[in-house]
Amino acid sequence: MLYFDNASTTKISKVSLDAYISESESFYNPSSLYAPSSEIKKEIENTRAYILKRFKAKAGSTFIFTGSATESNNAVLHSCITRKDKKYIFSAGEHSSIYETAKYYKEQGYNIVFVPLNANGSVDSEALLNALDDNVAFVSIIHVSNETGAINDIKSIVKDIKTYNKNILVHSDGVQAVGKLDINLNDLGVDYYTISAHKINGPKGIGGLFITNPNKYKPLLHGGGQEMSLRSSTENTPAIKAFKIAIENIKIKDYTEHKKAIIDNLSGDYILVSDDHCVDNIISICFKDVRGETIAHMLEIQGYLVGTGSACNSKAGYNRVLETIVPKGYVGGAIRLSYGEDIGIKDCIDVAKALSTAVKEYTERIKR
């Protein structure tokens, strides 16, 4: 099987898996007072310091380990959405863990505003700026779209927001950006930034959150005071170790030729959502009058595993992001191809041809 669904999750690397297994031998609770526990605690703090340095976090920032990016995103929103007389802005293209949480607050009577998207899935920056007013307290804009790979210019967005009002807190979900872009948090200027291990060949069940000013963060989880009392819960030390290894082994690769190979070998009536302002290893393609799920199953039989959009939206039976930017007849035929360094140019050519053939066969079948 050739795996073309890396935006959903990535295979854990051997080095990360080995680190996870090895660290599992050190089963001691980091909060205990005896020497073996102290060594584990020291290792966690060294890892935290490494991650802060690796992503060039602003001086005074901290980083907390969480159970997932979903937890990190929820934690930020629960920390920052506190008053009904304030305004909170999100892009319509946020990951479900942001979108559904914001929608929950909207249902509770909070002033939640969703800003529309451009044709490629990036946020409409003009609409975003027009939504700013004196009541805005918080803005969250995804860095790279998990649906289309669209890159939001977070540095420019933050600069414009802070110029309007320096007290507005800004968060970005960087889960799909890490490993594809060179992340410099000091340069981006965000107040909060979310990352995840399983999108960069690390284990599931471990995420992280950068917090520029810990005084402007209220914990989601209370308990034993772990993570500087910002996220109580016994630390998942094997996953933390594996997370560090995954970050150390990040290789930002040029996938321009891979994307070109796919596009050059596509045929049929389709819309290419992922344009030149998207990362090159996430491609969203919408075919007219076909069922993306059926096409995905046809490709699986041929040995290709592809997505039909975000896995977090698959159970909903619709795609809220694509529905806002793609004509109605094309939304149901969404296919998302996302790949890593194990996929070669020939693999891209082959999957594009197989995809085109599957769509043609499907179209001919329903015409009978």
CSV table of C-alpha atoms in Angstrom, one decimal:
chain,number,residue,atom,x,y,z
A,1,MET,CA,0.0,0.0,0.0
A,2,LEU,CA,1.2,3.5,-0.8
A,3,TYR,CA,0.1,6.0,1.8
A,4,PHE,CA,-1.2,9.4,0.6
A,5,ASP,CA,-2.9,10.6,3.8
A,6,ASN,CA,-0.1,12.1,5.9
A,7,ALA,CA,-2.3,15.1,6.7
A,8,SER,CA,-4.4,12.7,8.7
A,9,THR,CA,-1.5,11.1,10.6
A,10,THR,CA,2.0,10.0,9.9
A,11,LYS,CA,3.7,6.7,10.5
A,12,ILE,CA,5.8,6.8,13.7
A,13,SER,CA,9.5,6.7,12.8
A,14,LYS,CA,11.7,3.9,14.0
A,15,VAL,CA,13.9,6.3,16.0
A,16,SER,CA,10.8,7.8,17.7
A,17,LEU,CA,9.4,4.3,18.4
A,18,ASP,CA,12.7,3.1,19.8
A,19,ALA,CA,12.9,6.1,22.1
A,20,TYR,CA,9.3,5.5,23.3
A,21,ILE,CA,10.0,1.9,24.1
A,22,SER,CA,13.3,2.6,25.8
A,23,GLU,CA,11.9,5.4,27.9
A,24,SER,CA,9.0,3.2,29.0
A,25,GLU,CA,11.6,1.2,31.0
A,26,SER,CA,11.9,4.3,33.2
A,27,PHE,CA,8.5,4.0,34.7
A,28,TYR,CA,9.0,6.3,37.7
A,29,ASN,CA,6.7,9.2,38.3
A,30,PRO,CA,8.6,12.5,37.6
A,31,SER,CA,7.0,14.1,40.6
A,32,SER,CA,8.4,11.6,43.1
A,33,LEU,CA,11.4,12.7,45.2
A,34,TYR,CA,13.8,9.8,44.8
A,35,ALA,CA,16.8,10.0,42.4
A,36,PRO,CA,15.4,8.0,39.4
A,37,SER,CA,12.3,10.3,39.3
A,38,SER,CA,14.5,13.4,39.5
A,39,GLU,CA,16.5,12.2,36.5
A,40,ILE,CA,13.3,11.8,34.5
A,41,LYS,CA,12.1,15.3,35.6
A,42,LYS,CA,15.4,16.7,34.5
A,43,GLU,CA,15.1,15.1,31.1
A,44,ILE,CA,11.6,16.6,30.7
A,45,GLU,CA,12.9,20.0,31.5
A,46,ASN,CA,15.8,19.6,29.1
A,47,THR,CA,13.3,18.6,26.4
A,48,ARG,CA,11.2,21.6,27.1
A,49,ALA,CA,14.2,23.9,26.8
A,50,TYR,CA,15.2,22.2,23.5
A,51,ILE,CA,11.8,22.7,22.0
A,52,LEU,CA,11.6,26.3,23.0
A,53,LYS,CA,15.0,26.9,21.4
A,54,ARG,CA,14.3,24.8,18.3
A,55,PHE,CA,11.2,26.8,17.4
A,56,LYS,CA,12.8,30.1,18.5
A,57,ALA,CA,10.2,31.0,21.1
A,58,LYS,CA,10.3,34.5,22.5
A,59,ALA,CA,12.3,35.0,25.7
A,60,GLY,CA,10.1,34.4,28.7
A,61,SER,CA,7.8,31.9,26.8
A,62,THR,CA,7.1,28.5,28.1
A,63,PHE,CA,6.0,25.2,26.5
A,64,ILE,CA,3.6,22.7,28.0
A,65,PHE,CA,3.1,19.1,27.0
A,66,THR,CA,-0.5,18.1,26.4
A,67,GLY,CA,-2.3,15.0,25.5
A,68,SER,CA,-3.0,16.2,21.9
A,69,ALA,CA,-3.3,19.2,19.7
A,70,THR,CA,-7.0,19.1,20.3
A,71,GLU,CA,-6.4,19.5,24.0
A,72,SER,CA,-4.0,22.4,23.3
A,73,ASN,CA,-6.5,24.2,21.1
A,74,ASN,CA,-9.3,23.7,23.6
A,75,ALA,CA,-7.1,24.9,26.4
A,76,VAL,CA,-6.3,28.1,24.7
A,77,LEU,CA,-9.9,28.9,23.9
A,78,HIS,CA,-11.1,28.0,27.4
A,79,SER,CA,-8.4,30.3,28.7
A,80,CYS,CA,-9.1,33.3,26.5
A,81,ILE,CA,-12.9,33.2,25.9
A,82,THR,CA,-14.1,34.6,29.2
A,83,ARG,CA,-16.4,37.6,28.7
A,84,LYS,CA,-19.6,37.9,26.7
A,85,ASP,CA,-19.0,41.6,26.2
A,86,LYS,CA,-15.9,40.8,24.2
A,87,LYS,CA,-15.5,39.6,20.6
A,88,TYR,CA,-13.6,36.5,19.5
A,89,ILE,CA,-12.5,36.0,15.8
A,90,PHE,CA,-11.7,32.7,14.0
A,91,SER,CA,-11.2,31.8,10.4
A,92,ALA,CA,-13.9,29.6,8.8
A,93,GLY,CA,-11.1,27.1,8.0
A,94,GLU,CA,-10.0,26.2,11.5
A,95,HIS,CA,-9.4,22.6,12.5
A,96,SER,CA,-12.5,21.0,14.1
A,97,SER,CA,-10.9,21.2,17.6
A,98,ILE,CA,-11.0,25.0,17.2
A,99,TYR,CA,-14.2,25.4,15.1
A,100,GLU,CA,-16.4,23.2,17.3
A,101,THR,CA,-15.2,24.7,20.5
A,102,ALA,CA,-15.8,28.2,19.2
A,103,LYS,CA,-19.2,27.1,18.0
A,104,TYR,CA,-20.0,25.8,21.5
A,105,TYR,CA,-19.1,29.2,22.9
A,106,LYS,CA,-21.3,30.9,20.3
A,107,GLU,CA,-24.2,28.7,21.4
A,108,GLN,CA,-23.6,29.9,25.0
A,109,GLY,CA,-24.1,33.5,24.0
A,110,TYR,CA,-20.5,34.6,23.4
A,111,ASN,CA,-19.7,37.0,20.5
A,112,ILE,CA,-18.0,34.6,18.1
A,113,VAL,CA,-17.2,35.7,14.5
A,114,PHE,CA,-16.0,33.4,11.7
A,115,VAL,CA,-14.1,35.1,8.9
A,116,PRO,CA,-14.6,33.8,5.4
A,117,LEU,CA,-11.9,32.1,3.2
A,118,ASN,CA,-10.2,32.6,-0.1
A,119,ALA,CA,-10.6,30.1,-2.9
A,120,ASN,CA,-7.6,28.1,-1.7
A,121,GLY,CA,-8.8,27.8,1.9
A,122,SER,CA,-6.7,30.6,3.4
A,123,VAL,CA,-8.3,33.3,5.5
A,124,ASP,CA,-9.6,36.4,3.8
A,125,SER,CA,-7.2,38.8,5.4
A,126,GLU,CA,-9.2,41.9,4.4
A,127,ALA,CA,-12.3,40.5,5.9
A,128,LEU,CA,-10.3,39.7,9.1
A,129,LEU,CA,-9.1,43.2,9.4
A,130,ASN,CA,-12.6,44.6,8.8
A,131,ALA,CA,-13.8,42.4,11.7
A,132,LEU,CA,-11.5,44.1,14.2
A,133,ASP,CA,-13.0,46.5,16.6
A,134,ASP,CA,-12.4,47.8,20.1
A,135,ASN,CA,-14.2,44.7,21.6
A,136,VAL,CA,-11.9,42.1,20.1
A,137,ALA,CA,-10.0,40.2,22.7
A,138,PHE,CA,-8.8,37.1,20.9
A,139,VAL,CA,-8.1,35.8,17.3
A,140,SER,CA,-7.2,32.3,16.2
A,141,ILE,CA,-6.0,31.6,12.7
A,142,ILE,CA,-4.7,28.2,11.5
A,143,HIS,CA,-1.1,28.4,10.1
A,144,VAL,CA,-1.5,25.7,7.4
A,145,SER,CA,-4.9,24.4,6.4
A,146,ASN,CA,-5.4,20.7,7.2
A,147,GLU,CA,-7.9,20.6,4.3
A,148,THR,CA,-6.1,22.3,1.5
A,149,GLY,CA,-2.6,23.0,2.6
A,150,ALA,CA,-3.2,26.8,2.3
A,151,ILE,CA,-0.6,28.9,4.1
A,152,ASN,CA,-1.8,31.8,6.2
A,153,ASP,CA,0.7,34.6,6.5
A,154,ILE,CA,0.7,34.5,10.3
A,155,LYS,CA,3.5,37.0,10.7
A,156,SER,CA,1.7,39.6,8.7
A,157,ILE,CA,-1.7,38.8,10.2
A,158,VAL,CA,-0.3,39.2,13.8
A,159,LYS,CA,1.4,42.4,12.9
A,160,ASP,CA,-1.8,43.9,11.5
A,161,ILE,CA,-3.8,42.8,14.6
A,162,LYS,CA,-1.2,44.0,17.1
A,163,THR,CA,-1.0,47.4,15.2
A,164,TYR,CA,-4.7,47.8,15.6
A,165,ASN,CA,-4.6,46.8,19.3
A,166,LYS,CA,-1.5,45.3,20.9
A,167,ASN,CA,-3.6,43.8,23.7
A,168,ILE,CA,-5.5,41.4,21.4
A,169,LEU,CA,-4.3,37.8,22.0
A,170,VAL,CA,-3.5,35.8,19.0
A,171,HIS,CA,-3.3,32.0,18.6
A,172,SER,CA,-2.3,29.8,15.7
A,173,ASP,CA,-2.8,26.1,15.2
A,174,GLY,CA,0.6,25.1,13.7
A,175,VAL,CA,0.0,21.3,13.6
A,176,GLN,CA,0.2,21.1,9.7
A,177,ALA,CA,2.9,23.8,9.5
A,178,VAL,CA,5.5,22.0,11.6
A,179,GLY,CA,7.7,19.9,9.3
A,180,LYS,CA,6.6,21.8,6.2
A,181,LEU,CA,7.7,25.4,7.1
A,182,ASP,CA,10.6,26.7,9.1
A,183,ILE,CA,8.9,27.9,12.3
A,184,ASN,CA,10.3,30.9,14.1
A,185,LEU,CA,7.8,31.8,16.8
A,186,ASN,CA,9.6,35.0,17.8
A,187,ASP,CA,9.2,36.2,14.2
A,188,LEU,CA,5.6,35.1,13.9
A,189,GLY,CA,4.7,37.1,17.0
A,190,VAL,CA,1.8,34.9,18.2
A,191,ASP,CA,0.8,34.6,21.9
A,192,TYR,CA,0.0,30.9,21.6
A,193,TYR,CA,1.0,28.2,19.1
A,194,THR,CA,-0.1,24.5,18.9
A,195,ILE,CA,1.9,21.6,17.7
A,196,SER,CA,1.5,17.8,17.6
A,197,ALA,CA,3.7,14.8,17.5
A,198,HIS,CA,1.8,12.4,15.3
A,199,LYS,CA,1.9,14.7,12.3
A,200,ILE,CA,5.7,14.6,12.3
A,201,ASN,CA,6.4,10.9,12.6
A,202,GLY,CA,6.0,10.9,16.4
A,203,PRO,CA,3.5,9.0,18.6
A,204,LYS,CA,-0.1,9.8,19.0
A,205,GLY,CA,-1.3,11.0,22.4
A,206,ILE,CA,1.2,13.8,22.8
A,207,GLY,CA,0.9,17.5,21.8
A,208,GLY,CA,2.2,20.8,22.9
A,209,LEU,CA,1.4,24.4,23.4
A,210,PHE,CA,3.7,27.4,23.3
A,211,ILE,CA,2.6,30.2,25.7
A,212,THR,CA,4.3,33.6,25.3
A,213,ASN,CA,3.1,35.0,28.6
A,214,PRO,CA,2.1,32.4,31.2
A,215,ASN,CA,0.3,35.1,33.2
A,216,LYS,CA,-2.2,35.3,30.3
A,217,TYR,CA,-3.1,31.6,30.5
A,218,LYS,CA,-5.6,29.8,32.7
A,219,PRO,CA,-5.2,26.1,33.0
A,220,LEU,CA,-7.7,23.7,31.5
A,221,LEU,CA,-6.7,20.9,33.8
A,222,HIS,CA,-6.2,21.2,37.5
A,223,GLY,CA,-4.7,18.7,39.9
A,224,GLY,CA,-1.2,17.9,41.0
A,225,GLY,CA,0.5,21.0,39.6
A,226,GLN,CA,2.6,19.4,36.9
A,227,GLU,CA,3.8,21.5,34.0
A,228,MET,CA,4.3,24.5,36.2
A,229,SER,CA,0.7,24.2,37.3
A,230,LEU,CA,-0.4,25.0,33.7
A,231,ARG,CA,-1.4,21.5,32.8
A,232,SER,CA,-1.8,19.0,35.7
A,233,SER,CA,-1.5,15.3,34.9
A,234,THR,CA,1.3,12.8,35.3
A,235,GLU,CA,3.7,13.4,32.5
A,236,ASN,CA,3.7,10.9,29.6
A,237,THR,CA,7.5,10.6,29.7
A,238,PRO,CA,7.9,8.0,26.9
A,239,ALA,CA,5.8,10.1,24.5
A,240,ILE,CA,7.7,13.3,25.5
A,241,LYS,CA,11.0,11.5,24.7
A,242,ALA,CA,9.7,10.3,21.3
A,243,PHE,CA,8.3,13.8,20.6
A,244,LYS,CA,11.7,15.3,21.0
A,245,ILE,CA,13.3,12.7,18.7
A,246,ALA,CA,10.6,13.4,16.1
A,247,ILE,CA,11.4,17.1,16.3
A,248,GLU,CA,15.1,16.5,16.1
A,249,ASN,CA,14.5,14.5,12.9
A,250,ILE,CA,12.3,17.0,11.1
A,251,LYS,CA,13.5,17.4,7.5
A,252,ILE,CA,11.8,20.2,5.5
A,253,LYS,CA,11.7,18.7,2.0
A,254,ASP,CA,10.9,20.4,-1.3
A,255,TYR,CA,7.8,18.6,-2.8
A,256,THR,CA,7.4,21.0,-5.8
A,257,GLU,CA,8.1,18.3,-8.3
A,258,HIS,CA,5.8,15.8,-6.5
A,259,LYS,CA,2.9,18.2,-6.7
A,260,LYS,CA,3.6,19.0,-10.4
A,261,ALA,CA,3.8,15.3,-11.2
A,262,ILE,CA,0.3,14.8,-9.7
A,263,ILE,CA,-1.3,17.8,-11.4
A,264,ASP,CA,0.3,17.0,-14.8
A,265,ASN,CA,-1.2,13.5,-14.7
A,266,LEU,CA,-4.7,14.4,-13.6
A,267,SER,CA,-7.6,14.3,-16.0
A,268,GLY,CA,-11.4,14.8,-15.8
A,269,ASP,CA,-13.7,17.6,-14.6
A,270,TYR,CA,-12.1,18.8,-11.4
A,271,ILE,CA,-11.1,21.9,-9.4
A,272,LEU,CA,-7.6,22.1,-8.0
A,273,VAL,CA,-8.2,23.8,-4.7
A,274,SER,CA,-4.5,23.8,-3.6
A,275,ASP,CA,-2.8,26.5,-5.5
A,276,ASP,CA,0.8,27.9,-5.4
A,277,HIS,CA,0.1,29.5,-2.0
A,278,CYS,CA,-0.3,26.1,-0.4
A,279,VAL,CA,2.3,23.6,1.0
A,280,ASP,CA,3.3,21.2,-1.8
A,281,ASN,CA,2.6,18.0,0.0
A,282,ILE,CA,-1.1,18.6,0.7
A,283,ILE,CA,-3.3,18.7,-2.4
A,284,SER,CA,-7.0,19.1,-2.4
A,285,ILE,CA,-8.8,18.1,-5.6
A,286,CYS,CA,-12.6,18.2,-6.1
A,287,PHE,CA,-14.1,16.2,-9.0
A,288,LYS,CA,-17.5,17.0,-10.4
A,289,ASP,CA,-20.5,14.7,-9.6
A,290,VAL,CA,-18.6,11.9,-8.0
A,291,ARG,CA,-18.5,10.5,-4.5
A,292,GLY,CA,-15.1,11.0,-2.9
A,293,GLU,CA,-15.6,8.0,-0.5
A,294,THR,CA,-16.3,5.7,-3.4
A,295,ILE,CA,-13.2,6.9,-5.3
A,296,ALA,CA,-11.1,6.4,-2.2
A,297,HIS,CA,-12.3,2.8,-1.9
A,298,MET,CA,-11.6,2.2,-5.5
A,299,LEU,CA,-8.1,3.5,-5.1
A,300,GLU,CA,-7.5,1.4,-1.9
A,301,ILE,CA,-8.2,-1.7,-4.0
A,302,GLN,CA,-5.4,-0.6,-6.3
A,303,GLY,CA,-3.0,-0.1,-3.4
A,304,TYR,CA,-3.4,3.6,-2.7
A,305,LEU,CA,-4.6,5.1,0.6
A,306,VAL,CA,-6.0,8.6,0.1
A,307,GLY,CA,-8.1,11.0,2.1
A,308,THR,CA,-11.4,12.6,1.2
A,309,GLY,CA,-10.6,15.6,3.4
A,310,SER,CA,-9.9,16.1,7.0
A,311,ALA,CA,-10.3,12.8,9.0
A,312,CYS,CA,-11.8,14.9,11.8
A,313,ASN,CA,-14.7,15.9,9.5
A,314,SER,CA,-15.3,12.4,7.9
A,315,LYS,CA,-17.9,11.3,10.3
A,316,ALA,CA,-19.9,14.5,9.8
A,317,GLY,CA,-20.8,13.4,6.2
A,318,TYR,CA,-20.0,16.9,4.8
A,319,ASN,CA,-17.0,19.1,4.5
A,320,ARG,CA,-17.7,22.5,6.0
A,321,VAL,CA,-14.4,24.1,4.7
A,322,LEU,CA,-14.7,23.0,1.1
A,323,GLU,CA,-18.5,23.8,1.1
A,324,THR,CA,-17.6,27.5,1.5
A,325,ILE,CA,-15.1,27.7,-1.3
A,326,VAL,CA,-16.0,25.0,-3.9
A,327,PRO,CA,-19.2,24.9,-6.1
A,328,LYS,CA,-21.8,22.5,-4.9
A,329,GLY,CA,-21.4,19.9,-7.7
A,330,TYR,CA,-17.7,19.4,-6.8
A,331,VAL,CA,-17.7,19.3,-3.0
A,332,GLY,CA,-18.8,15.6,-2.7
A,333,GLY,CA,-15.9,14.6,-5.0
A,334,ALA,CA,-13.1,15.8,-2.7
A,335,ILE,CA,-9.9,13.9,-2.6
A,336,ARG,CA,-7.0,15.0,-0.5
A,337,LEU,CA,-3.5,13.6,-1.3
A,338,SER,CA,-0.8,14.2,1.3
A,339,TYR,CA,2.5,12.6,1.4
A,340,GLY,CA,6.0,12.3,3.0
A,341,GLU,CA,9.5,11.4,2.1
A,342,ASP,CA,8.7,7.8,1.4
A,343,ILE,CA,6.7,8.8,-1.7
A,344,GLY,CA,8.6,9.3,-4.9
A,345,ILE,CA,7.8,11.1,-8.1
A,346,LYS,CA,6.8,7.9,-9.9
A,347,ASP,CA,4.4,7.2,-7.0
A,348,CYS,CA,2.8,10.6,-7.6
A,349,ILE,CA,2.4,10.0,-11.3
A,350,ASP,CA,0.9,6.5,-10.6
A,351,VAL,CA,-1.6,7.7,-8.0
A,352,ALA,CA,-2.7,10.6,-10.3
A,353,LYS,CA,-3.3,8.3,-13.2
A,354,ALA,CA,-5.1,5.8,-11.0
A,355,LEU,CA,-7.3,8.6,-9.5
A,356,SER,CA,-8.2,9.9,-13.0
A,357,THR,CA,-9.1,6.4,-14.2
A,358,ALA,CA,-11.2,5.7,-11.1
A,359,VAL,CA,-13.2,8.9,-11.6
A,360,LYS,CA,-13.7,8.1,-15.3
A,361,GLU,CA,-14.9,4.6,-14.4
A,362,TYR,CA,-17.2,5.9,-11.8
A,363,THR,CA,-18.7,8.5,-14.1
A,364,GLU,CA,-19.3,6.0,-16.9
A,365,ARG,CA,-20.9,3.6,-14.4
A,366,ILE,CA,-23.5,6.1,-13.1
A,367,LYS,CA,-24.4,7.1,-16.7
A,368,ARG,CA,-25.5,3.6,-17.6
